[in-house]
Tab-separated table of C-alpha atoms and ligand atoms in Angstrom:
chain	number	residue	atom	x	y	z
A	221	MET	CA	-37.314	-5.413	-10.981
A	222	GLU	CA	-33.651	-5.111	-11.737
A	223	ARG	CA	-31.044	-5.880	-9.061
A	224	VAL	CA	-28.582	-2.994	-9.082
A	225	TYR	CA	-25.450	-1.986	-7.166
A	226	ILE	CA	-25.517	1.232	-5.171
A	227	ASN	CA	-22.464	2.748	-6.945
A	228	LYS	CA	-24.470	2.575	-10.209
A	229	ILE	CA	-27.672	3.925	-8.716
A	230	SER	CA	-27.487	7.309	-10.520
A	231	GLU	CA	-28.352	5.437	-13.749
A	232	TYR	CA	-31.721	4.385	-12.293
A	233	VAL	CA	-33.409	7.616	-11.219
A	234	ASP	CA	-37.231	7.212	-11.180
A	235	LYS	CA	-36.901	3.483	-11.744
A	236	GLU	CA	-37.920	0.612	-9.461
A	237	VAL	CA	-34.861	-1.392	-8.365
A	238	THR	CA	-33.835	-4.192	-5.992
A	239	ILE	CA	-30.812	-3.825	-3.680
A	240	LYS	CA	-29.277	-6.815	-1.925
A	241	GLY	CA	-27.204	-5.895	1.086
A	242	TRP	CA	-27.166	-5.087	4.748
A	243	LEU	CA	-28.695	-2.558	7.100
A	244	TYR	CA	-25.936	-0.068	7.955
A	245	ASN	CA	-27.904	2.162	10.251
A	246	ILE	CA	-31.537	3.217	10.903
A	247	ARG	CA	-33.264	6.347	12.260
A	248	SER	CA	-36.944	6.810	12.688
A	249	SER	CA	-39.171	9.801	13.264
A	250	GLY	CA	-42.830	8.966	13.808
A	251	LYS	CA	-44.360	7.702	10.619
A	252	LEU	CA	-41.043	7.717	8.693
A	253	MET	CA	-37.995	5.504	8.940
A	254	PHE	CA	-34.629	6.265	7.366
A	255	PRO	CA	-32.640	3.014	6.965
A	256	GLU	CA	-29.199	3.210	5.409
A	257	PHE	CA	-28.345	0.234	3.234
A	258	ARG	CA	-24.908	-0.876	2.123
A	259	ASP	CA	-24.172	-3.512	-0.524
A	260	GLY	CA	-20.361	-3.434	-0.682
A	261	SER	CA	-20.361	-0.956	-3.568
A	262	GLY	CA	-21.721	1.969	-1.536
A	263	ILE	CA	-24.293	3.237	0.888
A	264	ILE	CA	-27.733	4.639	0.148
A	265	GLN	CA	-30.368	6.113	2.406
A	266	GLY	CA	-33.833	4.676	2.166
A	267	VAL	CA	-37.118	6.344	3.082
A	268	VAL	CA	-39.881	4.147	4.499
A	269	SER	CA	-43.228	5.849	4.893
A	270	LYS	CA	-45.819	4.136	7.097
A	271	LYS	CA	-48.638	5.131	4.835
A	272	GLU	CA	-46.893	3.921	1.658
A	273	VAL	CA	-45.859	0.398	2.741
A	274	SER	CA	-47.795	-2.613	4.045
A	275	GLU	CA	-48.141	-3.145	7.753
A	276	LYS	CA	-45.860	-6.193	7.459
A	277	VAL	CA	-43.052	-4.242	5.789
A	278	TRP	CA	-43.328	-1.496	8.454
A	279	ASP	CA	-43.211	-4.067	11.288
A	280	ASP	CA	-40.329	-5.972	9.660
A	281	PHE	CA	-38.321	-2.715	9.416
A	282	SER	CA	-38.870	-2.034	13.128
A	283	LYS	CA	-37.329	-5.401	13.925
A	284	LEU	CA	-34.149	-4.893	11.911
A	285	THR	CA	-30.857	-4.653	13.762
A	286	GLN	CA	-27.587	-3.198	12.506
A	287	GLU	CA	-25.939	-5.466	9.876
A	288	SER	CA	-29.106	-7.530	9.309
A	289	SER	CA	-29.031	-8.843	5.745
A	290	VAL	CA	-31.859	-7.541	3.635
A	291	ILE	CA	-33.243	-7.410	0.098
A	292	VAL	CA	-35.124	-4.137	-0.491
A	293	LYS	CA	-37.162	-2.868	-3.353
A	294	GLY	CA	-37.991	0.755	-4.120
A	295	LYS	CA	-37.879	3.698	-6.418
A	296	VAL	CA	-34.656	5.706	-6.877
A	297	THR	CA	-35.048	9.453	-6.388
A	298	LYS	CA	-32.632	12.384	-6.363
A	299	HIS	CA	-31.926	13.852	-2.922
A	300	PRO	CA	-34.098	16.977	-2.591
A	301	LYS	CA	-31.116	19.152	-1.566
A	302	LYS	CA	-27.794	17.380	-2.122
A	303	GLU	CA	-26.160	17.146	-5.516
A	304	ASN	CA	-25.187	13.613	-6.703
A	305	VAL	CA	-26.964	11.977	-3.764
A	306	TYR	CA	-29.759	9.488	-4.303
A	307	GLU	CA	-32.392	7.918	-2.083
A	308	LEU	CA	-34.500	4.789	-2.229
A	309	GLN	CA	-38.253	5.215	-1.646
A	310	VAL	CA	-38.755	1.762	-0.175
A	311	THR	CA	-41.766	-0.341	-1.209
A	312	ASP	CA	-40.783	-3.821	-0.043
A	313	LEU	CA	-38.408	-5.657	2.289
A	314	GLU	CA	-37.237	-9.234	2.521
A	315	THR	CA	-35.267	-10.001	5.654
A	316	VAL	CA	-32.523	-12.567	4.931
A	317	GLN	CA	-31.178	-12.718	8.490
A	318	ILE	CA	-31.675	-10.698	11.628
A	319	ALA	CA	-28.139	-9.985	12.878
A	320	GLN	CA	-27.206	-10.581	16.490
A	321	GLU	CA	-26.210	-7.485	18.429
A	322	TYR	CA	-23.401	-6.043	16.345
A	323	PRO	CA	-20.239	-5.301	18.306
A	324	ILE	CA	-19.162	-2.298	16.206
A	325	THR	CA	-21.534	0.634	16.603
A	326	PRO	CA	-21.317	4.156	15.176
A	327	LYS	CA	-19.689	5.337	18.439
A	328	GLU	CA	-15.896	5.567	18.831
A	329	HIS	CA	-14.029	2.318	19.558
A	330	GLY	CA	-10.414	1.800	20.516
A	331	VAL	CA	-8.015	0.516	17.821
A	332	ASP	CA	-7.332	-2.802	19.592
A	333	PHE	CA	-11.046	-3.443	19.922
A	334	LEU	CA	-11.436	-2.835	16.181
A	335	MET	CA	-8.363	-4.830	15.169
A	336	ASP	CA	-9.662	-7.829	17.204
A	337	ARG	CA	-12.834	-7.535	15.077
A	338	ARG	CA	-11.081	-6.689	11.832
A	339	HIS	CA	-13.249	-9.262	9.983
A	340	LEU	CA	-16.250	-7.072	10.808
A	341	TRP	CA	-14.519	-3.672	10.890
A	342	LEU	CA	-13.842	-4.201	7.158
A	343	ARG	CA	-17.507	-3.452	6.460
A	344	SER	CA	-17.340	0.200	7.536
A	345	ALA	CA	-17.543	2.993	4.959
A	346	ARG	CA	-13.957	4.082	5.697
A	347	GLN	CA	-12.435	0.616	5.438
A	348	THR	CA	-14.255	-0.245	2.218
A	349	ALA	CA	-13.100	3.078	0.710
A	350	ILE	CA	-9.470	2.215	1.556
A	351	LEU	CA	-9.759	-1.271	0.104
A	352	ARG	CA	-11.264	0.073	-3.084
A	353	VAL	CA	-8.405	2.529	-3.459
A	354	ARG	CA	-5.975	-0.357	-2.842
A	355	ASN	CA	-7.726	-2.291	-5.609
A	356	GLU	CA	-7.399	0.644	-8.012
A	357	ILE	CA	-3.688	1.035	-7.176
A	358	VAL	CA	-3.059	-2.645	-7.914
A	359	GLN	CA	-4.996	-2.529	-11.152
A	360	SER	CA	-3.196	0.610	-12.276
A	361	ILE	CA	0.168	-1.009	-11.526
A	362	ARG	CA	-0.738	-4.044	-13.642
A	363	ASP	CA	-2.091	-1.877	-16.461
A	364	TYR	CA	0.958	0.422	-16.398
A	365	PHE	CA	3.491	-2.370	-16.718
A	366	TYR	CA	1.425	-4.212	-19.285
A	367	LYS	CA	1.154	-1.181	-21.531
A	368	GLU	CA	4.886	-0.494	-21.123
A	369	GLY	CA	5.779	-3.988	-22.327
A	370	PHE	CA	6.826	-5.550	-19.033
A	371	VAL	CA	6.172	-9.232	-18.347
A	372	LEU	CA	4.719	-10.331	-15.014
A	373	PHE	CA	7.265	-12.650	-13.487
A	374	ASP	CA	6.170	-14.518	-10.342
A	375	THR	CA	8.971	-15.281	-7.918
A	376	PRO	CA	9.032	-17.874	-5.112
A	377	ILE	CA	8.177	-17.221	-1.516
A	378	PHE	CA	10.214	-20.155	-0.127
A	379	THR	CA	13.834	-19.170	-0.664
A	380	PRO	CA	17.223	-20.480	0.470
A	381	ASN	CA	18.843	-17.069	1.135
A	382	ALA	CA	18.497	-13.479	2.355
A	383	VAL	CA	18.123	-10.540	0.028
A	384	GLU	CA	17.797	-7.617	2.412
A	385	GLY	CA	19.992	-8.612	5.348
A	386	THR	CA	19.942	-11.722	7.524
A	387	SER	CA	18.441	-10.035	10.597
A	388	THR	CA	14.892	-9.872	9.254
A	389	LEU	CA	14.434	-13.418	7.927
A	390	PHE	CA	11.528	-15.675	8.842
A	391	ALA	CA	12.800	-19.240	8.804
A	392	THR	CA	10.874	-22.485	8.444
A	393	ASP	CA	11.923	-26.147	8.193
A	394	TYR	CA	12.072	-27.406	4.663
A	395	PHE	CA	12.062	-31.238	4.477
A	396	ASP	CA	15.600	-32.674	4.267
A	397	LEU	CA	17.011	-29.449	2.800
A	398	GLY	CA	17.361	-27.567	6.063
A	399	LYS	CA	15.991	-24.052	6.517
A	400	ALA	CA	13.862	-22.176	4.004
A	401	TYR	CA	13.240	-18.452	4.422
A	402	LEU	CA	10.136	-16.490	3.503
A	403	SER	CA	10.993	-14.072	0.708
A	404	GLN	CA	12.097	-10.571	1.752
A	405	SER	CA	12.057	-9.489	-1.898
A	406	GLY	CA	11.678	-11.136	-5.296
A	407	GLN	CA	14.460	-9.025	-6.728
A	408	LEU	CA	17.209	-11.585	-7.259
A	409	TYR	CA	14.862	-13.829	-9.183
A	410	ALA	CA	13.497	-10.827	-11.074
A	411	GLU	CA	17.087	-10.166	-12.234
A	412	ALA	CA	17.106	-13.621	-13.810
A	413	GLY	CA	13.738	-12.714	-15.361
A	414	ALA	CA	15.078	-9.457	-16.807
A	415	MET	CA	17.982	-11.315	-18.475
A	416	ALA	CA	15.438	-13.666	-20.043
A	417	LEU	CA	12.616	-11.265	-20.896
A	418	GLY	CA	14.172	-7.777	-20.907
A	419	LYS	CA	11.676	-6.015	-18.638
A	420	VAL	CA	9.748	-7.842	-15.912
A	421	TYR	CA	7.964	-7.135	-12.680
A	422	THR	CA	7.097	-9.245	-9.671
A	423	PHE	CA	4.147	-8.568	-7.429
A	424	GLY	CA	3.566	-10.627	-4.324
A	425	PRO	CA	3.727	-10.990	-0.578
A	426	THR	CA	7.035	-10.329	1.136
A	427	PHE	CA	8.067	-10.908	4.719
A	428	ARG	CA	10.295	-9.059	7.152
A	429	ALA	CA	10.863	-10.201	10.726
A	430	GLU	CA	11.306	-6.631	11.874
A	431	ASN	CA	10.360	-6.375	15.520
A	432	SER	CA	9.407	-2.749	15.074
A	433	MET	CA	6.021	-1.377	16.029
A	434	THR	CA	6.078	1.748	13.890
A	435	ARG	CA	3.147	3.203	11.909
A	436	ARG	CA	4.884	2.186	8.709
A	437	HIS	CA	5.926	-1.455	9.254
A	438	ILE	CA	4.086	-4.736	8.914
A	439	THR	CA	5.718	-8.154	8.881
A	440	GLU	CA	3.867	-9.333	5.758
A	441	PHE	CA	3.415	-6.806	2.971
A	442	TRP	CA	2.920	-6.747	-0.779
A	443	MET	CA	5.764	-5.535	-2.928
A	444	MET	CA	5.862	-4.733	-6.630
A	445	GLU	CA	9.336	-4.960	-8.144
A	446	PRO	CA	10.208	-4.115	-11.768
A	447	GLU	CA	13.617	-5.156	-13.105
A	448	MET	CA	15.046	-3.948	-16.440
A	449	ALA	CA	18.058	-5.038	-18.494
A	450	TYR	CA	20.177	-2.194	-19.932
A	451	TYR	CA	18.762	0.406	-17.498
A	452	ASP	CA	21.116	2.557	-15.428
A	453	ILE	CA	20.189	4.421	-12.240
A	454	ASP	CA	18.922	7.461	-14.233
A	455	ASP	CA	16.707	5.289	-16.403
A	456	ASP	CA	15.446	3.717	-13.176
A	457	MET	CA	14.484	7.126	-11.768
A	458	ASP	CA	12.804	8.116	-15.031
A	459	LEU	CA	10.667	4.985	-14.780
A	460	ILE	CA	9.830	5.602	-11.122
A	461	GLU	CA	8.473	9.077	-11.753
A	462	ASP	CA	6.483	8.118	-14.850
A	463	PHE	CA	5.018	5.129	-12.986
A	464	LEU	CA	4.125	7.056	-9.797
A	465	GLU	CA	2.468	9.850	-11.761
A	466	TYR	CA	0.368	7.321	-13.652
A	467	VAL	CA	-0.822	5.499	-10.559
A	468	VAL	CA	-1.622	8.574	-8.503
A	469	GLN	CA	-3.439	10.444	-11.299
A	470	ARG	CA	-5.473	7.344	-12.126
A	471	VAL	CA	-6.547	6.860	-8.537
A	472	ILE	CA	-7.646	10.504	-8.378
A	473	LYS	CA	-9.695	9.986	-11.545
A	474	ASN	CA	-11.295	6.641	-10.645
A	475	CYS	CA	-11.705	6.865	-6.877
A	476	LYS	CA	-13.365	10.247	-6.344
A	477	ALA	CA	-16.053	8.948	-4.004
A	478	GLU	CA	-13.598	6.913	-1.929
A	479	LEU	CA	-11.130	9.772	-1.541
A	480	GLU	CA	-14.014	12.008	-0.455
A	481	THR	CA	-15.108	9.438	2.149
A	482	LEU	CA	-11.501	9.461	3.426
A	483	GLU	CA	-11.505	13.279	3.403
A	484	ARG	CA	-8.324	13.171	1.341
A	485	ASP	CA	-7.044	16.558	0.191
A	486	ILE	CA	-6.865	15.788	-3.544
A	487	THR	CA	-5.081	19.023	-4.429
A	488	LYS	CA	-1.983	17.525	-2.753
A	489	LEU	CA	-2.166	14.414	-4.946
A	490	GLU	CA	-2.820	16.444	-8.094
A	491	LYS	CA	0.688	17.895	-7.747
A	492	VAL	CA	2.248	14.456	-8.236
A	493	LYS	CA	3.393	15.140	-11.788
A	494	LYS	CA	6.870	14.663	-13.269
A	495	PRO	CA	9.580	15.729	-12.931
A	496	PHE	CA	10.192	14.891	-9.280
A	497	PRO	CA	13.079	16.416	-7.359
A	498	ARG	CA	16.245	14.290	-7.388
A	499	ILE	CA	18.712	14.989	-4.604
A	500	THR	CA	21.821	13.104	-3.585
A	501	TYR	CA	22.244	11.626	-0.139
A	502	ASP	CA	24.876	14.299	0.482
A	503	GLU	CA	22.350	17.031	-0.319
A	504	ALA	CA	19.762	15.302	1.902
A	505	ILE	CA	22.012	15.321	4.939
A	506	GLU	CA	22.807	19.000	4.235
A	507	ILE	CA	19.057	19.628	4.713
A	508	LEU	CA	19.126	17.671	7.989
A	509	ARG	CA	22.138	19.572	9.237
A	510	LYS	CA	20.581	22.938	8.327
A	511	LYS	CA	17.422	21.970	10.168
A	512	ASP	CA	19.488	20.610	13.056
A	513	ILE	CA	17.831	17.178	13.004
A	514	PRO	CA	20.045	14.776	14.954
A	515	LEU	CA	20.647	11.071	14.483
A	516	ILE	CA	18.994	9.304	17.424
A	517	ARG	CA	20.787	6.220	18.683
A	518	LYS	CA	19.388	3.928	21.361
A	519	THR	CA	21.765	3.359	24.226
A	520	ALA	CA	21.729	1.222	27.393
A	521	ASN	CA	20.289	4.103	29.411
A	522	GLY	CA	18.088	5.871	26.896
A	523	GLU	CA	18.900	7.788	23.746
A	524	GLU	CA	21.866	9.614	22.343
A	525	HIS	CA	21.327	12.553	19.993
A	526	ILE	CA	24.188	12.952	17.522
A	527	ARG	CA	24.736	16.331	15.816
A	528	PRO	CA	25.442	17.137	13.075
A	529	PHE	CA	23.767	14.179	11.361
A	530	PRO	CA	26.714	11.886	10.552
A	531	TRP	CA	27.530	10.826	6.986
A	532	GLY	CA	26.853	7.159	6.338
A	533	GLU	CA	23.724	6.655	8.432
A	534	ASP	CA	20.329	5.632	7.138
A	535	PHE	CA	17.281	7.858	7.737
A	536	GLY	CA	14.495	7.321	10.234
A	537	ALA	CA	11.005	8.820	10.174
A	538	PRO	CA	11.968	12.288	11.495
A	539	HIS	CA	14.690	12.580	8.859
A	540	GLU	CA	12.433	11.549	6.018
A	541	GLU	CA	9.833	14.057	7.213
A	542	ALA	CA	12.366	16.899	7.404
A	543	ILE	CA	13.730	16.130	3.915
A	544	VAL	CA	10.365	16.227	2.143
A	545	GLU	CA	8.940	19.100	4.150
A	546	ASP	CA	9.805	21.762	1.557
A	547	TYR	CA	8.639	19.754	-1.453
A	548	ASP	CA	5.150	18.933	-2.650
A	549	LYS	CA	6.127	15.900	-4.763
A	550	PRO	CA	7.839	12.580	-4.033
A	551	VAL	CA	11.570	13.204	-3.464
A	552	MET	CA	14.136	10.818	-4.982
A	553	VAL	CA	17.250	10.559	-2.811
A	554	HIS	CA	20.023	8.864	-4.764
A	555	ARG	CA	23.720	7.910	-4.417
A	556	TRP	CA	23.814	6.479	-0.887
A	557	PRO	CA	26.710	5.467	1.344
A	558	ALA	CA	27.380	1.914	0.251
A	559	GLU	CA	27.703	0.695	3.839
A	560	ALA	CA	24.081	1.673	4.576
A	561	LYS	CA	22.661	-0.344	1.698
A	562	ALA	CA	22.287	-3.919	0.374
A	563	PHE	CA	25.104	-6.017	-1.101
A	564	TYR	CA	23.753	-6.047	-4.654
A	565	MET	CA	23.868	-2.291	-5.271
A	566	LYS	CA	26.429	-1.120	-7.820
A	567	ARG	CA	29.217	1.161	-6.620
A	568	ASP	CA	29.395	4.600	-8.160
A	569	PRO	CA	32.331	4.408	-10.618
A	570	GLU	CA	33.291	7.916	-9.488
A	571	ASN	CA	33.343	7.110	-5.771
A	572	PRO	CA	33.607	3.608	-4.278
A	573	LYS	CA	32.072	4.731	-0.966
A	574	ILE	CA	28.839	5.514	-2.782
A	575	CYS	CA	26.343	3.109	-4.279
A	576	LEU	CA	23.851	3.769	-7.065
A	577	GLY	CA	20.775	3.348	-4.919
A	578	VAL	CA	17.630	5.468	-4.762
A	579	ASP	CA	14.968	5.843	-2.103
A	580	VAL	CA	11.719	7.612	-2.929
A	581	LEU	CA	10.195	9.550	-0.037
A	582	ALA	CA	6.513	10.330	-0.268
A	583	PRO	CA	5.375	13.892	0.389
A	584	GLU	CA	3.451	14.925	3.526
A	585	GLY	CA	5.784	12.853	5.698
A	586	PHE	CA	4.679	9.398	4.578
A	587	GLY	CA	8.266	8.181	4.373
A	588	GLU	CA	9.941	5.702	2.046
A	589	ILE	CA	7.609	4.161	-0.490
A	590	ILE	CA	10.199	2.889	-2.964
A	591	GLY	CA	13.733	1.546	-2.702
A	592	GLY	CA	15.722	0.758	-5.826
A	593	SER	CA	19.137	0.715	-7.445
A	594	GLN	CA	21.390	-0.130	-10.318
A	595	ARG	CA	22.735	-3.656	-9.640
A	596	GLU	CA	26.363	-4.706	-9.414
A	597	ASP	CA	27.032	-6.383	-12.766
A	598	ASN	CA	30.754	-7.139	-12.275
A	599	ILE	CA	31.234	-10.660	-10.911
A	600	ASP	CA	34.417	-9.914	-8.937
A	601	LEU	CA	32.951	-6.876	-7.179
A	602	LEU	CA	29.718	-8.774	-6.459
A	603	LEU	CA	31.673	-11.653	-4.905
A	604	GLU	CA	33.554	-9.154	-2.748
A	605	ARG	CA	30.226	-7.678	-1.523
A	606	ILE	CA	28.809	-11.122	-0.738
A	607	LYS	CA	31.894	-11.857	1.382
A	608	GLU	CA	31.780	-8.439	3.095
A	609	HIS	CA	28.171	-9.064	4.096
A	610	ASN	CA	29.034	-12.551	5.412
A	611	LEU	CA	26.523	-14.113	3.040
A	612	PRO	CA	26.949	-17.821	2.152
A	613	GLU	CA	28.573	-17.792	-1.298
A	614	GLU	CA	27.300	-21.191	-2.372
A	615	VAL	CA	23.591	-20.258	-2.273
A	616	PHE	CA	24.296	-17.256	-4.531
A	617	ASP	CA	25.979	-19.335	-7.188
A	618	TRP	CA	22.988	-19.198	-9.544
A	619	TYR	CA	22.803	-15.408	-9.023
A	620	LEU	CA	26.467	-15.077	-9.968
A	621	ASP	CA	25.725	-16.989	-13.170
A	622	LEU	CA	23.762	-13.931	-14.296
A	623	ARG	CA	27.131	-12.096	-14.275
A	624	ARG	CA	28.975	-15.011	-15.889
A	625	TYR	CA	26.737	-15.354	-18.914
A	626	GLY	CA	26.075	-12.068	-20.698
A	627	SER	CA	26.181	-9.635	-17.806
A	628	VAL	CA	24.640	-6.233	-18.596
A	629	PRO	CA	23.924	-3.060	-16.637
A	630	HIS	CA	20.504	-3.408	-15.083
A	631	SER	CA	18.300	-1.732	-12.511
A	632	GLY	CA	15.026	-2.032	-10.707
A	633	PHE	CA	13.074	-0.968	-7.666
A	634	GLY	CA	10.561	-2.174	-5.089
A	635	MET	CA	7.380	-0.395	-4.094
A	636	GLY	CA	5.629	-1.283	-0.855
A	637	LEU	CA	1.915	-1.485	-1.684
A	638	GLU	CA	0.682	-0.701	1.831
A	639	ARG	CA	2.977	2.369	2.034
A	640	MET	CA	1.436	3.589	-1.247
A	641	VAL	CA	-2.077	2.988	0.097
A	642	SER	CA	-1.218	4.799	3.335
A	643	TRP	CA	0.054	7.811	1.448
A	644	ILE	CA	-2.703	8.033	-1.134
A	645	CYS	CA	-5.438	7.474	1.472
A	646	ASN	CA	-3.699	9.683	4.064
A	647	LEU	CA	-3.715	6.953	6.735
A	648	GLU	CA	-2.323	7.488	10.210
A	649	HIS	CA	-1.279	3.870	10.367
A	650	ILE	CA	-0.355	1.132	7.881
A	651	ARG	CA	-2.585	-1.411	9.647
A	652	GLU	CA	-5.597	-0.039	7.774
A	653	ALA	CA	-3.903	-0.427	4.351
A	654	ILE	CA	-4.262	-4.224	4.137
A	655	PRO	CA	-7.270	-6.436	4.930
A	656	PHE	CA	-5.561	-8.358	7.736
A	657	ALA	CA	-2.359	-6.700	8.968
A	658	ARG	CA	0.420	-8.860	10.436
A	659	ARG	CA	2.547	-7.168	13.049
A	660	PRO	CA	4.888	-8.521	15.739
A	661	ASN	CA	2.070	-8.544	18.269
A	662	ARG	CA	-0.768	-9.563	16.000
A	663	ILE	CA	-1.560	-12.653	13.904
A	664	ARG	CA	-5.347	-12.791	14.530
A	665	PRO	CA	-7.959	-12.707	13.089
B	77	4AD	O1	13.843	-0.771	0.381
B	77	4AD	P1	13.492	-2.228	0.344
B	77	4AD	O2	13.998	-3.085	1.438
B	77	4AD	O3	14.024	-2.722	-1.064
B	77	4AD	C1	14.017	-4.003	-1.540
B	77	4AD	O4	13.518	-4.949	-0.986
B	77	4AD	C2	14.636	-4.128	-2.907
B	77	4AD	N1	15.025	-5.538	-3.087
B	77	4AD	C3	13.661	-3.672	-3.930
B	77	4AD	C4	14.196	-3.743	-5.331
B	77	4AD	O5	15.100	-2.985	-5.704
B	77	4AD	N2	13.656	-4.623	-6.150
B	77	4AD	O6	11.933	-2.394	0.251
B	77	4AD	C5	11.221	-1.792	-0.798
B	77	4AD	C6	9.951	-1.143	-0.273
B	77	4AD	C7	10.184	-0.007	0.717
B	77	4AD	O7	10.495	1.189	0.066
B	77	4AD	C8	8.838	0.040	1.401
B	77	4AD	O8	7.907	0.738	0.624
B	77	4AD	C9	8.407	-1.419	1.438
B	77	4AD	O9	9.148	-2.089	0.438
B	77	4AD	N3	8.706	-2.039	2.762
B	77	4AD	C10	7.779	-2.236	3.721
B	77	4AD	N4	6.459	-1.981	3.766
B	77	4AD	C11	5.789	-2.324	4.890
B	77	4AD	N5	6.365	-2.927	5.936
B	77	4AD	C12	7.684	-3.215	5.946
B	77	4AD	N6	8.217	-3.830	7.005
B	77	4AD	C13	8.438	-2.871	4.795
B	77	4AD	N7	9.757	-3.013	4.458
B	77	4AD	C14	9.883	-2.509	3.219
B	78	MG	MG1	14.589	0.608	1.677
């Protein structure tokens, strides 16, 4: 009898199969029992009929507890009423282990209770659906860049310097060499990669010591960062939209069952087709001013609401939501106030107060999923920026070499994987987008 996975069960109608998995749930009504089995690939309902199975099998089923590990045999049938649903007419059961009383039951639990048991919570239908979507996103990213001729370029996690501001660095002692910092972004190394290989991307864990408890921040997240030689900011935005369309459309195609489990409105994702709206920062704050959305600043005794939204400030969640509200695609906001952005962004040749940066805001209020820019390729201007940002010049010496030896215009961007997962899966909170979320108040399990 062939061992099969539940997500392939439709290929085995009327055949006898073996499933190796766990008991997800069980109901009984007199001489029938309806166990639900899961095997990691999906869930299937079994039917156990007292008159069809041996006494031992019937008794063994009555002893099973939630999450007991089991090997079951039976015949696959089509559900009498529901389309594309299959059942297993059970003939045999082998109990691998009777599980102790399982802490997570089908009733509602609080989020902290579940996060404390994240290692078990991961087994639920919803969590496995999210993790399968995450897997498809990652695979589609790798396939996209491979087919487009990019080279995967792995960058270090131990680094001697900041990339995205010194206030969010995690430091650790590094032998006799002083402090090392956990990478906030692989970008600076990716720039070296682009000068060597033309088009590269990095994909790895990144760290931000942001003591913020929002629904969109974790302290350890995965970032994918392409970097391209001879690309300007417009080429960068062309790539972003082509890439996002590919990933989203592929997830819709390959993760139908998962998106259904998550009750995701797919019609919203289907609209993610190029071209995407491109608006300047100035146009974005016009929208905020029209909608009368203030800048909110924390003060000693509460909050201060500043109207109209002042030029030069970065956006928070309410601003991002208001900007995308009237669009049904990701919105690319470009040409930012230089003072609000990182030191490496190139100034707009037409206006030195502006830098050639772009943020991509996901629709439906999911906020920033991508940040990118054209990079400063002039060594004198770059040195000025490093000084302005009070960054230690000596640790950037190798980075400045990229401008000393064959400097070219170049651009790139960074996509936060968990933000993508949150948007595509329609998650309330980013903590469900990664197997084990790290937040300021959580490092276990
Ligand atoms: O906008 P950021 O800070 O850009 C960079 O790091 C650039 N060096 C990228 C580049 O041009 N190569 O971060 C990029 C993305 C954000 O848009 C967001 O999706 C994600 O990384 N991100 C976070 N995701 C989860 N938790 C956090 N604390 C995040 N901080 C940034
Ligand atoms: Mg950003």
